[in-house]
């Protein structure tokens, strides 16, 4: 590695990641703090995060873009459930519209971050790569770091061990590393998994001139799948009547309430919810289809994320005979396919391991505070956006039961208000400090495999406010209209030891301002 050291450049805020969270944060920060020095560091050579990285067939959102999109930038495409390339275009438009090219630095991978209480600064070790592949290591300093990396590990997916994998004569693909222009036309494909990726792949691979001969979704455990219209006809009417901005705002408000109502019903009345989902699933499938074998999860709705089938495309592929579902366990891979625990062998030319992702906070950045390494599993989230014992570091952590970006918008508003308050009071350091012995619980309530595999590596949450993670946009928005901070958030300057702050009396700007950047 060709490596050299460059003198440190200092910033007021460094945002790590130029995906949907990082770009949104940059919009808020550059508008609210035009005189501050802000940088967005992206390790890859393109913006877009998830929507630029994943290339598998059918890649799309599971959330409607009226809530997944930014509050301040209307979603104008007619498809509410949008394909990945449309979301990528939306993000590029945002970068151009808000002139973010001046703050985004591509091929800047943050390797480590060390906080100095004496300086009240983070020192970031950043690895850059030029067009020739030469690598340079440099340091940057930041008063605040905004971690907008999501919580997945994007350089590798999760694939369990499969006995006999090396004996299979065909191709084995993971959706996270889909080969560009891969030709699966006329081939028999097995997709292992039953999550959102598998639900997306199955119909996508059965349509068009390059369609597979047949796609089989092989699942160990069924998932809940709900059909949703790809086009929100009411949203189109509201836009026609009230114009793009007001129509978008009304649609967004409608969908927030609708999504919350569905989640509340399913969580409060799981047996009734299960019955409703089964009814619509059975209705969408051919007569005589074994619904209770293939679409009867052993867990309640929203113990894991629900999967979406736009316009029922997943069920249509099954009805057309272009695809099938098999519920069984894998005994081993064979030369020609997969041998199941039941003794049946499924033939395949291609096997897709849609077996999930690995979780990793902050893109694997190694954090330390005054020379002491930070173990994220020992931290607790404060208001779902700061970490106990970690000064001046914001976490962009979206919702798991609603659109991710709804929480990110609120996080940005809170962060901007907090920085304004600290500037006005002369504070340089903010760090959450929980009560000794405070009870905690896992950060995420989902029982999905990717969550349970990572619980010992994730921050935790408290059992009461402000340490508990809220899962409702309405609850969070209401909370942000109250006090900006409480006694658990300690403020100080670099020359003094941290001391408890007074109970927060300041009202956030969110109580007067509902919009974001304009």
XYZ file of C-alpha atoms in Angstrom:
518
model
C 0.000 0.000 0.000
C 1.391 3.400 -1.003
C 0.732 5.399 2.148
C 1.674 8.871 3.307
C 0.556 11.188 6.080
C -1.079 14.560 5.425
C -1.645 17.282 8.046
C -5.046 17.340 9.687
C -7.887 19.449 8.314
C -10.463 20.578 10.896
C -14.258 20.522 10.470
C -17.237 21.473 12.577
C -19.113 18.343 11.492
C -17.976 15.266 9.599
C -20.756 13.037 8.263
C -19.681 9.466 7.596
C -21.599 8.002 4.645
C -23.241 9.473 1.551
C -26.305 7.264 1.429
C -29.848 8.403 2.100
C -29.049 9.267 5.758
C -25.813 11.123 5.071
C -27.192 13.122 2.150
C -30.229 14.095 4.226
C -27.997 15.175 7.106
C -25.876 17.278 4.760
C -28.997 19.085 3.513
C -30.016 20.075 7.023
C -26.512 20.981 8.208
C -25.514 23.144 5.230
C -28.803 25.054 5.453
C -28.776 25.617 9.218
C -25.032 26.288 9.513
C -23.837 28.010 6.330
C -20.713 29.333 8.050
C -19.624 26.014 9.571
C -17.176 23.707 7.842
C -18.897 20.430 6.977
C -17.679 17.351 5.121
C -19.424 14.137 4.041
C -16.949 11.261 3.735
C -17.925 8.305 1.546
C -15.652 5.290 1.262
C -17.055 4.131 -2.061
C -16.650 5.931 -5.377
C -20.350 6.829 -5.688
C -23.059 8.352 -3.550
C -26.254 6.424 -2.800
C -25.195 3.823 -0.258
C -27.510 0.833 -0.468
C -29.114 2.097 -3.672
C -25.820 2.289 -5.504
C -24.271 -0.882 -4.063
C -27.004 -3.471 -4.594
C -27.524 -4.566 -8.203
C -29.607 -7.728 -7.916
C -32.737 -8.100 -10.091
C -35.736 -6.120 -8.881
C -33.922 -4.144 -6.167
C -36.524 -1.725 -4.734
C -37.813 -0.137 -1.579
C -40.075 -1.907 0.886
C -41.382 1.439 2.151
C -43.402 3.995 0.220
C -41.244 6.840 -1.065
C -43.607 9.489 0.317
C -42.287 8.588 3.782
C -38.938 7.098 2.775
C -38.118 10.242 0.802
C -37.073 13.467 2.478
C -39.664 15.713 4.073
C -38.219 18.706 2.237
C -37.973 17.160 -1.250
C -41.192 15.781 -2.789
C -41.133 12.382 -4.443
C -42.451 13.041 -7.952
C -42.438 9.638 -9.630
C -45.814 7.897 -9.904
C -44.496 4.683 -8.307
C -44.781 4.879 -4.537
C -42.926 1.564 -4.153
C -39.892 2.445 -6.228
C -37.147 0.553 -8.015
C -33.591 1.095 -6.830
C -32.486 3.149 -9.836
C -35.315 5.657 -9.223
C -34.218 6.105 -5.619
C -30.630 6.541 -6.768
C -31.759 9.225 -9.223
C -33.692 10.959 -6.421
C -30.553 11.058 -4.270
C -28.467 12.437 -7.127
C -31.085 15.133 -7.736
C -30.905 16.046 -4.039
C -27.132 16.390 -4.172
C -27.362 18.663 -7.210
C -30.320 20.701 -5.938
C -28.655 21.456 -2.597
C -25.144 21.847 -4.029
C -23.750 19.073 -1.853
C -20.969 18.212 -4.265
C -18.896 20.865 -2.509
C -18.979 18.942 0.807
C -19.005 15.297 -0.354
C -15.642 13.563 -0.617
C -15.730 10.174 -2.338
C -13.174 7.405 -1.766
C -12.638 8.659 1.776
C -12.928 5.690 4.120
C -12.887 6.470 7.837
C -10.785 3.822 9.571
C -10.678 5.044 13.163
C -11.844 7.896 15.377
C -10.230 9.020 18.624
C -11.816 11.631 20.883
C -9.665 14.070 22.853
C -11.374 15.775 25.783
C -8.469 18.231 25.982
C -9.091 19.389 22.414
C -12.836 18.674 22.352
C -12.194 17.133 18.937
C -12.390 13.820 17.153
C -9.281 12.811 15.198
C -10.252 10.654 12.223
C -7.847 8.413 10.367
C -9.061 8.443 6.763
C -7.912 6.222 3.918
C -8.262 7.714 0.428
C -7.794 6.047 -2.945
C -7.007 7.802 -6.214
C -7.791 6.716 -9.794
C -4.604 4.676 -10.016
C -5.422 2.743 -6.859
C -2.767 4.447 -4.748
C -3.787 4.777 -1.103
C -3.076 7.741 1.135
C -3.767 7.936 4.856
C -4.628 11.326 6.262
C -6.094 12.698 9.448
C -9.075 14.971 9.867
C -10.366 16.619 13.018
C -14.021 17.218 13.787
C -15.988 18.839 16.593
C -18.883 16.495 15.813
C -19.194 13.226 13.930
C -22.500 12.177 12.401
C -22.496 8.411 11.787
C -24.759 7.907 8.755
C -23.556 4.444 7.806
C -26.694 2.413 8.510
C -26.164 -0.791 10.462
C -25.295 -3.344 7.784
C -21.873 -4.534 6.734
C -21.754 -3.692 3.057
C -18.518 -5.419 2.042
C -19.838 -8.890 2.798
C -23.198 -10.592 3.214
C -24.167 -13.435 5.511
C -23.999 -16.971 4.133
C -24.278 -19.960 6.489
C -22.192 -23.080 5.910
C -23.764 -25.435 3.387
C -22.431 -28.972 3.286
C -21.257 -29.962 -0.183
C -21.187 -26.405 -1.508
C -18.052 -27.096 -3.561
C -19.709 -30.002 -5.358
C -22.392 -27.869 -7.049
C -21.646 -27.566 -10.775
C -23.534 -24.296 -11.335
C -23.130 -20.721 -10.120
C -23.665 -19.671 -6.500
C -24.474 -15.977 -6.035
C -25.115 -13.720 -3.065
C -27.439 -10.769 -3.813
C -24.999 -8.354 -2.187
C -22.374 -9.205 -4.809
C -24.513 -9.686 -7.905
C -22.336 -9.840 -11.050
C -23.025 -7.056 -13.519
C -25.066 -8.225 -16.545
C -25.307 -11.764 -15.156
C -27.318 -13.963 -17.564
C -29.812 -16.269 -15.874
C -32.164 -16.540 -18.859
C -33.611 -20.008 -19.387
C -31.993 -21.361 -16.227
C -33.516 -23.083 -13.215
C -32.837 -20.945 -10.169
C -33.110 -21.717 -6.460
C -33.299 -18.715 -4.130
C -32.482 -19.692 -0.541
C -34.273 -17.462 1.953
C -37.657 -15.940 2.693
C -36.837 -12.332 3.546
C -37.377 -9.131 1.588
C -34.552 -9.876 -0.867
C -35.917 -13.317 -1.766
C -39.447 -11.913 -2.095
C -38.052 -9.313 -4.507
C -35.874 -11.685 -6.530
C -38.495 -14.332 -7.240
C -40.913 -12.235 -9.342
C -38.136 -10.103 -10.874
C -36.356 -13.152 -12.299
C -39.516 -14.554 -13.902
C -40.396 -11.619 -16.173
C -38.977 -10.114 -19.355
C -37.039 -11.552 -22.276
C -34.209 -12.660 -19.969
C -36.474 -14.539 -17.559
C -35.313 -17.692 -15.825
C -36.956 -20.966 -16.826
C -38.214 -21.400 -13.248
C -37.441 -19.881 -9.851
C -37.862 -21.835 -6.621
C -37.794 -20.042 -3.289
C -36.432 -22.503 -0.738
C -37.267 -21.418 2.801
C -36.691 -22.931 6.195
C -39.198 -20.600 7.871
C -42.060 -18.709 6.170
C -42.433 -14.932 6.298
C -45.456 -12.636 6.315
C -45.954 -11.089 2.893
C -48.415 -8.296 2.183
C -49.445 -7.092 -1.270
C -49.420 -3.307 -1.706
C -50.248 -1.131 -4.709
C -47.109 0.032 -6.458
C -48.889 3.279 -7.393
C -50.677 5.280 -4.691
C -53.698 6.587 -6.596
C -54.758 8.868 -3.736
C -51.278 10.432 -3.728
C -51.645 11.210 -7.426
C -55.017 12.832 -6.788
C -53.684 14.898 -3.876
C -50.781 16.082 -6.027
C -53.172 16.999 -8.829
C -55.436 18.954 -6.479
C -52.874 20.647 -4.227
C -49.668 20.691 -6.260
C -46.404 18.748 -5.800
C -45.330 20.108 -2.407
C -48.668 20.226 -0.576
C -49.822 16.993 -2.206
C -46.602 15.302 -1.096
C -46.949 16.630 2.446
C -50.556 15.408 2.694
C -49.649 11.997 1.299
C -46.756 11.749 3.718
C -49.021 12.553 6.660
C -51.621 10.048 5.437
C -49.053 7.269 5.121
C -47.505 7.964 8.508
C -50.903 7.504 10.158
C -51.801 4.501 7.973
C -48.514 2.692 8.639
C -48.734 3.388 12.344
C -52.300 2.090 12.442
C -51.331 -1.148 10.704
C -48.345 -1.753 12.978
C -50.358 -0.958 16.111
C -53.160 -3.323 15.078
C -50.795 -6.177 14.236
C -48.819 -5.783 17.464
C -51.853 -5.361 19.711
C -53.968 -8.070 18.105
C -51.488 -10.596 16.672
C -54.005 -13.436 16.288
C -56.447 -11.237 14.401
C -53.575 -9.786 12.363
C -52.350 -13.244 11.452
C -55.857 -14.180 10.333
C -56.197 -11.057 8.184
C -52.840 -11.613 6.479
C -53.673 -15.277 5.877
C -57.009 -14.305 4.323
C -55.428 -11.973 1.780
C -52.555 -14.354 1.111
C -54.945 -17.205 0.371
C -57.015 -14.936 -1.850
C -53.926 -13.999 -3.884
C -52.848 -17.610 -4.491
C -54.295 -20.338 -6.751
C -57.065 -22.504 -5.332
C -55.742 -25.365 -3.240
C -52.356 -23.760 -2.562
C -50.921 -24.999 0.757
C -51.016 -21.674 2.567
C -50.492 -23.117 6.032
C -47.247 -24.834 5.074
C -45.628 -22.054 3.079
C -47.137 -18.846 4.546
C -47.714 -19.561 8.225
C -44.773 -18.123 10.215
C -44.207 -19.449 13.747
C -43.875 -15.883 15.073
C -46.317 -12.987 15.396
C -46.539 -10.192 12.813
C -43.780 -7.588 13.279
C -41.608 -9.843 15.445
C -39.733 -9.654 12.166
C -40.171 -7.151 9.343
C -43.120 -7.752 7.032
C -42.260 -8.239 3.371
C -44.016 -6.238 0.656
C -45.139 -7.526 -2.743
C -45.901 -4.526 -5.009
C -49.152 -5.199 -6.886
C -48.919 -8.762 -5.560
C -46.123 -9.585 -8.038
C -44.771 -12.368 -5.815
C -48.126 -14.146 -5.657
C -48.705 -13.604 -9.368
C -45.457 -15.390 -10.239
C -46.611 -18.384 -8.188
C -50.062 -18.315 -9.794
C -48.538 -18.204 -13.289
C -46.467 -21.294 -12.588
C -43.215 -19.414 -13.225
C -42.112 -19.864 -9.630
C -42.690 -22.103 -6.648
C -42.093 -22.197 -2.906
C -40.571 -25.116 -1.025
C -40.487 -25.208 2.772
C -37.836 -27.623 4.010
C -34.336 -27.848 5.411
C -31.147 -28.239 3.415
C -29.256 -31.481 3.907
C -26.472 -30.635 1.440
C -25.646 -29.191 -1.924
C -25.234 -31.708 -4.717
C -23.675 -31.540 -8.164
C -27.059 -30.758 -9.720
C -28.800 -28.788 -6.987
C -29.845 -29.164 -3.350
C -30.752 -32.286 -1.385
C -33.445 -31.533 1.207
C -33.886 -33.073 4.652
C -37.051 -34.731 3.337
C -34.983 -36.635 0.760
C -36.174 -34.631 -2.227
C -33.581 -33.113 -4.557
C -34.190 -29.742 -6.185
C -32.426 -29.309 -9.545
C -30.759 -25.996 -10.285
C -28.392 -24.238 -12.645
C -28.027 -21.269 -10.298
C -28.305 -21.005 -6.516
C -28.836 -17.589 -4.933
C -28.059 -17.400 -1.222
C -30.469 -14.642 -0.120
C -29.595 -15.531 3.451
C -29.223 -12.056 4.858
C -26.693 -9.433 5.844
C -24.258 -8.915 8.675
C -24.721 -5.968 11.011
C -21.949 -3.475 11.710
C -22.237 0.020 13.165
C -20.345 2.982 11.678
C -18.835 0.943 8.863
C -16.401 -0.731 11.231
C -14.789 2.530 12.402
C -12.697 1.843 15.510
C -13.672 4.405 18.166
C -11.762 5.447 21.260
C -12.312 8.138 23.887
C -9.163 9.636 25.370
C -7.246 6.561 24.305
C -9.739 4.018 25.682
C -11.400 1.809 23.025
C -15.193 2.088 22.832
C -17.126 -1.163 23.087
C -20.501 -0.377 21.518
C -22.115 -3.206 23.470
C -21.385 -1.234 26.651
C -23.124 1.914 25.403
C -26.782 2.918 25.685
C -28.657 5.074 23.186
C -29.886 8.486 24.341
C -33.009 9.643 22.461
C -32.077 7.042 19.872
C -29.358 9.300 18.483
C -26.436 9.676 20.945
C -24.428 7.020 22.788
C -23.609 7.010 26.496
C -19.980 7.814 27.235
C -19.284 8.827 23.612
C -19.003 12.636 23.274
C -20.191 14.604 20.251
C -21.184 11.618 18.110
C -24.632 11.375 16.509
C -26.126 8.070 15.374
C -28.410 8.034 12.318
C -30.591 5.084 13.270
C -33.919 4.864 11.477
C -37.104 2.983 12.268
C -37.544 -0.754 11.776
C -41.358 -0.629 11.793
C -41.718 2.461 9.598
C -39.722 4.226 6.916
C -36.082 4.585 7.930
C -35.829 8.208 6.836
C -38.638 9.449 9.088
C -36.392 9.026 12.140
C -33.356 10.401 10.323
C -35.246 13.650 9.607
C -36.050 14.034 13.302
C -32.464 13.206 14.283
C -31.161 15.983 12.020
C -33.576 18.538 13.476
C -32.602 17.605 17.023
C -28.907 17.721 16.207
C -29.168 21.176 14.638
C -31.079 22.511 17.651
C -28.577 20.951 20.063
C -25.594 22.513 18.283
C -27.308 25.934 18.248
C -27.943 25.662 21.980
C -24.351 24.638 22.696
C -22.980 27.473 20.559
C -25.159 29.979 22.401
C -24.100 28.679 25.832
C -20.417 28.211 24.999
C -20.527 24.447 25.440
C -18.096 22.355 23.415
C -18.791 18.841 24.681
C -22.046 16.904 25.076
C -22.055 13.361 26.424
C -24.976 11.267 27.737
C -24.405 9.677 31.148
C -26.891 7.053 32.417
C -27.664 6.369 36.056
C -25.444 3.661 37.604
C -27.084 0.255 37.344
C -29.795 1.484 34.978
C -31.626 -1.530 33.449
C -31.181 -2.011 29.729
C -32.538 -4.192 26.957
C -31.536 -5.085 23.362
C -31.438 -2.170 20.934
C -33.775 -3.762 18.359
C -36.924 -5.680 19.197
C -36.914 -7.731 15.995
C -36.157 -11.475 16.154
C -34.725 -11.657 12.632
C -31.536 -13.673 12.269
C -29.392 -10.683 11.283
C -30.438 -8.978 14.533
C -30.014 -11.913 16.917
C -26.589 -12.750 15.460
C -25.325 -9.258 16.308
C -26.945 -8.465 19.671
C -23.663 -8.791 21.573
C -22.026 -6.217 19.280
C -24.751 -3.541 19.263
C -25.497 -0.679 21.657
C -28.359 -1.272 24.058
C -31.390 0.809 24.982
C -32.931 1.664 28.308
C -36.366 0.698 29.566
C -37.595 4.273 29.980
C -37.160 7.679 28.368
C -34.857 9.223 27.291
C -32.909 5.979 26.920
C -35.620 3.892 25.289
C -35.849 3.771 21.492
C -39.247 4.943 20.266
C -40.663 3.144 17.220
C -43.302 5.707 16.266
C -42.675 8.889 14.293
C -45.570 10.606 16.098
C -44.132 9.763 19.528
C -40.674 10.944 18.543
C -41.954 14.141 16.930
C -43.937 14.933 20.074
C -40.882 14.298 22.244
C -38.785 16.697 20.163
C -41.304 19.474 20.775
C -40.431 19.283 24.450
C -37.198 19.963 26.342
C -34.048 19.748 24.266
C -32.091 17.907 26.952
C -32.314 16.687 30.549
C -29.948 15.977 33.445
C -28.561 12.901 31.710
C -26.910 14.976 28.981
C -23.760 16.547 30.422
C -22.248 19.674 28.871
C -18.750 21.063 29.316
C -15.941 22.995 27.632
C -12.568 21.521 26.786
C -10.906 23.196 29.766
C -13.349 21.962 32.402
C -14.536 18.621 33.683
C -18.024 17.495 32.626
C -20.774 18.652 34.974
C -24.504 17.892 35.041
C -26.609 20.317 33.083
C -29.816 21.814 34.397
C -33.092 20.270 33.289
C -33.767 21.426 29.757
C -36.167 24.323 29.398
C -35.326 25.195 25.822
C -37.911 24.250 23.216
C -36.595 22.798 19.976
C -37.075 24.581 16.681
C -39.049 21.552 15.568
C -41.957 22.887 17.610
C -42.121 25.929 15.363
C -40.686 24.521 12.136
C -42.031 21.335 10.608
C -40.108 21.472 7.317
C -36.469 20.866 6.514
C -34.209 22.526 3.970
C -35.914 24.632 1.334
